[in-house]
Coordinates of N, CA, C and O in Angstrom, one line a residue:
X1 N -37.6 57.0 -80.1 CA -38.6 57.2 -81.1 C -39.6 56.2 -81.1 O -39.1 55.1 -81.0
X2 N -40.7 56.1 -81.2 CA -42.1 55.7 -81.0 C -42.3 55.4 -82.7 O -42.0 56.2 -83.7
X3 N -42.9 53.9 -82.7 CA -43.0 53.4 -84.2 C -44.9 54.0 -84.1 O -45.7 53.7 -83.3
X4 N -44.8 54.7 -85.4 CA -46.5 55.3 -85.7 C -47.4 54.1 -85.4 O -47.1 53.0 -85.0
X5 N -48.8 54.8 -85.6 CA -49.5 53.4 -85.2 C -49.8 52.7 -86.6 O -50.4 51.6 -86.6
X6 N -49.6 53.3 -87.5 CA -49.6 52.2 -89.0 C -48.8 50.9 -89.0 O -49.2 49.7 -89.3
X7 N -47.2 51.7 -88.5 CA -46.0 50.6 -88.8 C -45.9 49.7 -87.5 O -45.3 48.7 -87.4
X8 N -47.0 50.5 -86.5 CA -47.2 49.4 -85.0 C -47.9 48.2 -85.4 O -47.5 47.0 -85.2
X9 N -49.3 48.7 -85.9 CA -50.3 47.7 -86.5 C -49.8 46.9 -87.8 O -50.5 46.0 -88.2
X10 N -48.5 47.1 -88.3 CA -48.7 46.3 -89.5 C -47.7 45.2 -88.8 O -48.0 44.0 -89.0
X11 N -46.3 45.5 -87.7 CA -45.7 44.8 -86.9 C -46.4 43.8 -86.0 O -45.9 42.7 -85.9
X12 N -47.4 44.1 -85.4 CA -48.2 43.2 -85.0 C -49.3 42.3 -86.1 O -50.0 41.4 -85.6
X13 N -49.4 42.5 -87.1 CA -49.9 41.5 -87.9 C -48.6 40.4 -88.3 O -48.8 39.2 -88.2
X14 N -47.7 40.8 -88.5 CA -46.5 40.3 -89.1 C -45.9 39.2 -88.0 O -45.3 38.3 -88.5
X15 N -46.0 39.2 -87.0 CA -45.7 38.7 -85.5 C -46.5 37.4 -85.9 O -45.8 36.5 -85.4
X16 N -47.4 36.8 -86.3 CA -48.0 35.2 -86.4 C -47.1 34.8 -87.5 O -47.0 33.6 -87.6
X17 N -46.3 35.8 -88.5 CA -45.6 35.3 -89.3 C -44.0 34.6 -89.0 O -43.3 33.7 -89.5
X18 N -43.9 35.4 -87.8 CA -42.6 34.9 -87.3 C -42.9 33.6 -86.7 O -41.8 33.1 -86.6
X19 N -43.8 32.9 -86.1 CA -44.6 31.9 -85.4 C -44.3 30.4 -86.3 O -43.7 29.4 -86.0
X20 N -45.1 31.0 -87.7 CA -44.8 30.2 -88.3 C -43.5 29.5 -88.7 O -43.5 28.2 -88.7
X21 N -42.6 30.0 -88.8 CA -40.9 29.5 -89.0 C -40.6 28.8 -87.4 O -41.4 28.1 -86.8
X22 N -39.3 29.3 -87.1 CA -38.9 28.2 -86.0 C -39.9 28.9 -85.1 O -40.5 28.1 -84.3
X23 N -40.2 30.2 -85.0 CA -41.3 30.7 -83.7 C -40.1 31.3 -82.7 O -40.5 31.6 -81.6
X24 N -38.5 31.4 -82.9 CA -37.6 31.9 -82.1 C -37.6 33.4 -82.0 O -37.1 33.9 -81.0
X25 N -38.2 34.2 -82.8 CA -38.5 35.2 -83.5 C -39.7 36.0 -82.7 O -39.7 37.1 -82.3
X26 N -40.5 35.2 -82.7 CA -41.9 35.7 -82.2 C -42.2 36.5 -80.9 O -42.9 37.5 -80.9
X27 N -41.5 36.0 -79.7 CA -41.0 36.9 -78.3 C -40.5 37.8 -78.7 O -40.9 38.9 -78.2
X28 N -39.7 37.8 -79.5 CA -38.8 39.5 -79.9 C -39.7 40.3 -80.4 O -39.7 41.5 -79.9
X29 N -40.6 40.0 -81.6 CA -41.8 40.5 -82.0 C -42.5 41.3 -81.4 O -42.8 42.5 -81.5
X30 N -43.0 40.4 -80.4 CA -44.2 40.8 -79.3 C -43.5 41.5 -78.4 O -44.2 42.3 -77.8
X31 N -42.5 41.4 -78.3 CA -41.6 42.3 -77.1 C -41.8 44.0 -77.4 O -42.5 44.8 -76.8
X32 N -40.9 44.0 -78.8 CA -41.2 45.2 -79.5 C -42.6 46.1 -79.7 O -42.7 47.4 -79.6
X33 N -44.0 44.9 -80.0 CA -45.1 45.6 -80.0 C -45.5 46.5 -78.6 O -46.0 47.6 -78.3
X34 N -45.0 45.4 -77.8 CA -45.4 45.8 -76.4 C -44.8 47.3 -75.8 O -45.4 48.3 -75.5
X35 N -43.3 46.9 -75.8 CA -42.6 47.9 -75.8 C -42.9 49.8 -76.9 O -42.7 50.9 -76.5
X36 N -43.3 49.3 -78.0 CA -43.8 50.3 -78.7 C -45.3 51.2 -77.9 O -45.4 52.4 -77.7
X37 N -45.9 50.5 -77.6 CA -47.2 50.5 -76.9 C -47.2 51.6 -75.7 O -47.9 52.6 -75.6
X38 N -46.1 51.0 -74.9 CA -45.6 51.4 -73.5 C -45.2 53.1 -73.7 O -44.0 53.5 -73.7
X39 N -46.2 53.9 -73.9 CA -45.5 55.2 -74.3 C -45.2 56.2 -72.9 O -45.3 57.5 -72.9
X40 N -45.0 55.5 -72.1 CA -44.4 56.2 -70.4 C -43.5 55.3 -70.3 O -42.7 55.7 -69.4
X41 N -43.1 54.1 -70.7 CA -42.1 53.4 -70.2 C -42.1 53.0 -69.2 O -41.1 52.7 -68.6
X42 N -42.9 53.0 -68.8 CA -43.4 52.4 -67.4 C -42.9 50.7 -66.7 O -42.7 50.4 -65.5
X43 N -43.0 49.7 -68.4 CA -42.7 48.6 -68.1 C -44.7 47.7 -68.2 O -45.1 46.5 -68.0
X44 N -45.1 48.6 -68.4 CA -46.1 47.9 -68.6 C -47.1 48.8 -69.4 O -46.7 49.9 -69.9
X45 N -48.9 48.3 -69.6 CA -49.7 49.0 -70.4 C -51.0 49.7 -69.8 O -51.8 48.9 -69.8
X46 N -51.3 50.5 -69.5 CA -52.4 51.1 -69.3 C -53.1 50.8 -70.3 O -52.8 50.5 -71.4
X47 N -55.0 50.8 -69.5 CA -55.9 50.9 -71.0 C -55.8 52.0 -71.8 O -56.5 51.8 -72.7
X48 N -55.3 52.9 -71.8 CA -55.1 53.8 -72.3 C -54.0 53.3 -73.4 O -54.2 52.6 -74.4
X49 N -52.9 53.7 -73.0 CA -52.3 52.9 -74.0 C -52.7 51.9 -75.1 O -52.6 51.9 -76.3
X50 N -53.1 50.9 -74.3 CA -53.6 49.8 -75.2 C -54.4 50.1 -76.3 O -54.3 49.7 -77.5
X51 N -55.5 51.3 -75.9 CA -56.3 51.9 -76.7 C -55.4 52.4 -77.9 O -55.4 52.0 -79.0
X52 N -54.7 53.4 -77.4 CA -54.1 54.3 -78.4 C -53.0 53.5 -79.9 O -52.7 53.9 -81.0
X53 N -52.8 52.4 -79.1 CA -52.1 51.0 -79.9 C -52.5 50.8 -80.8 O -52.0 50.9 -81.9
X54 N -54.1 50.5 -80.6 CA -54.9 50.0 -81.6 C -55.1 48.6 -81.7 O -55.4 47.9 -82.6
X55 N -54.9 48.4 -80.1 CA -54.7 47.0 -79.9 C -55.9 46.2 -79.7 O -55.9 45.0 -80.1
X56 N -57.0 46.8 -79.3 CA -58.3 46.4 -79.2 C -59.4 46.2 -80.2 O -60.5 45.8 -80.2
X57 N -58.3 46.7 -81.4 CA -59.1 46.6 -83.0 C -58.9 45.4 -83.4 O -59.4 45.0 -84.4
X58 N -57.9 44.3 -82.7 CA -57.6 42.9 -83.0 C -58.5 42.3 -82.4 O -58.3 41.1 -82.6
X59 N -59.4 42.6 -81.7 CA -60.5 41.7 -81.3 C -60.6 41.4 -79.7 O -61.5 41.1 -78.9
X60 N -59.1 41.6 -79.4 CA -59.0 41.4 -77.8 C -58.9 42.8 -76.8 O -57.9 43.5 -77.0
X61 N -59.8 43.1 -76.1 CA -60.3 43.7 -75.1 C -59.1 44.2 -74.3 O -58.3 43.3 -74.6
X62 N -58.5 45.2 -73.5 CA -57.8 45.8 -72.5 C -58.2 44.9 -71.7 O -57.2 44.2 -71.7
X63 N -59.2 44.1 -70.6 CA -60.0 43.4 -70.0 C -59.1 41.9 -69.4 O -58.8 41.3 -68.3
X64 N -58.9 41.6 -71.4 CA -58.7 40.5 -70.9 C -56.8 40.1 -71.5 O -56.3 39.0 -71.8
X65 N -56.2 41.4 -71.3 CA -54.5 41.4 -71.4 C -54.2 41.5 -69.7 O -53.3 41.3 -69.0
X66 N -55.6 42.0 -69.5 CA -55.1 42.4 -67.6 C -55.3 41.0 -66.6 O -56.1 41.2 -65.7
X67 N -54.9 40.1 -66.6 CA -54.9 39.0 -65.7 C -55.1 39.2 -64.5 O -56.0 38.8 -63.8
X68 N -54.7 39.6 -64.4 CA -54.9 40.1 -62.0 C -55.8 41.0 -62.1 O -56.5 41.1 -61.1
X69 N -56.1 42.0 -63.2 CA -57.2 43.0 -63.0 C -56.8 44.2 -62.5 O -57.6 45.1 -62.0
X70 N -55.3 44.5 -62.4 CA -54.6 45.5 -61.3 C -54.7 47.0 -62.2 O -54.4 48.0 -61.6
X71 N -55.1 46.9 -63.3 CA -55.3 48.1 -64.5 C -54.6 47.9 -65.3 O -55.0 48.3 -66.4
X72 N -53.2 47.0 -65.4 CA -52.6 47.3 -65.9 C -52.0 45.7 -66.5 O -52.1 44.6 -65.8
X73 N -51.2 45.8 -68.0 CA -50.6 44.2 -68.3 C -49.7 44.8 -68.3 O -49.3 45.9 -68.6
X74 N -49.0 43.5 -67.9 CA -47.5 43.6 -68.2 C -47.0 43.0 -69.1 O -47.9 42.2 -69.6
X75 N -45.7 42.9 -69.8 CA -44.9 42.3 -71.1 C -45.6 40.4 -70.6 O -46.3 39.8 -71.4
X76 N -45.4 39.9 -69.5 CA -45.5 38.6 -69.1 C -47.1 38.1 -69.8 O -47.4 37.1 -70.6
X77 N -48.1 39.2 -69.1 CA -49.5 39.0 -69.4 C -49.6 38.9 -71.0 O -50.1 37.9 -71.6
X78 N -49.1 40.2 -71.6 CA -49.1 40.4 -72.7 C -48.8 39.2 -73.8 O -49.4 39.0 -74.9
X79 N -47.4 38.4 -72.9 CA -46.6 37.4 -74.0 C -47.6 36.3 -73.5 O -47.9 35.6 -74.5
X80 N -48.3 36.0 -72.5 CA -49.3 34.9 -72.5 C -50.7 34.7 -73.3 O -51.4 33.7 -73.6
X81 N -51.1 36.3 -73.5 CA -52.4 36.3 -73.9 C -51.7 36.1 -75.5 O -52.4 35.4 -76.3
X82 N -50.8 36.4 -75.9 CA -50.8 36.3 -77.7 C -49.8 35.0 -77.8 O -49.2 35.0 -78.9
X83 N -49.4 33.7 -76.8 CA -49.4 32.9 -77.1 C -50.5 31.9 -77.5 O -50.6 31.3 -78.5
X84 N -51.3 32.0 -76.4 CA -52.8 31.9 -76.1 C -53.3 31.7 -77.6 O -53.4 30.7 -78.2
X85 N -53.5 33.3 -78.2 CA -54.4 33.6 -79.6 C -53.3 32.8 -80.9 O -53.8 32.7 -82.0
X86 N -52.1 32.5 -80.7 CA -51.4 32.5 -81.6 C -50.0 31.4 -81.2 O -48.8 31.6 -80.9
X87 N -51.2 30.1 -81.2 CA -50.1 29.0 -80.8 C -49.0 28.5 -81.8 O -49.3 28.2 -83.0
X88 N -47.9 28.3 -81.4 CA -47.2 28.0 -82.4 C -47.9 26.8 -83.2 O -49.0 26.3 -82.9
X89 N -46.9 26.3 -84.4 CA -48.2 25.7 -85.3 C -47.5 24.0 -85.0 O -48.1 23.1 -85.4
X90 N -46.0 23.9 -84.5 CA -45.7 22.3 -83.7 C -46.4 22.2 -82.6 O -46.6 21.0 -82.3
X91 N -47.1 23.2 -81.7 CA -47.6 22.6 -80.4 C -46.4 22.8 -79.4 O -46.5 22.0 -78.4
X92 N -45.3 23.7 -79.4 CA -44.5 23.9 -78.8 C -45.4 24.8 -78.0 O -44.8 25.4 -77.0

């Protein structure tokens, strides 16, 4: 079952919240968003996907989740670019 894109979008705001505490939380978070996203299961995101996410309404581009440029991010790309935007708040 596929979480709507309301309860996708509100899960992904909620994800800097887990950051805040110990931050052990926050991979799982982001796992899930990503995983949610993935609607072929493929293991990774098309811009398509990404689009349909609603993921590009956060400000960050399909463009720039794609590191190698290959079309597509993967969970790795994914967990780097929203460490990136959303550093933990010790500097860990």
């Amino acid at each position: 079952m596929r979480i709507a894109t309301s309860a996708f979008a509100l899960m992904f705001m909620v994800a800097p919240i887990a950051l805040a505490g110990d931050g052990h939380n926050a991979g799982s978070i982001v796992s899930q968003i990503f995983e949610s996203a993935d609607t072929d299961d493929s293991g990774s995101l098309d811009a398509d996907e990404y689009g349909e996410a609603g993921l590009a309404s956060y400000g960050t581009p399909f463009e720039d989740c794609d590191a190698n440029a290959d079309g597509e991010t993967t969970l790795e790309e994914y967990l780097d670019l929203y460490a990136r935007h959303h550093p933990h708040p010790s500097g860990i």
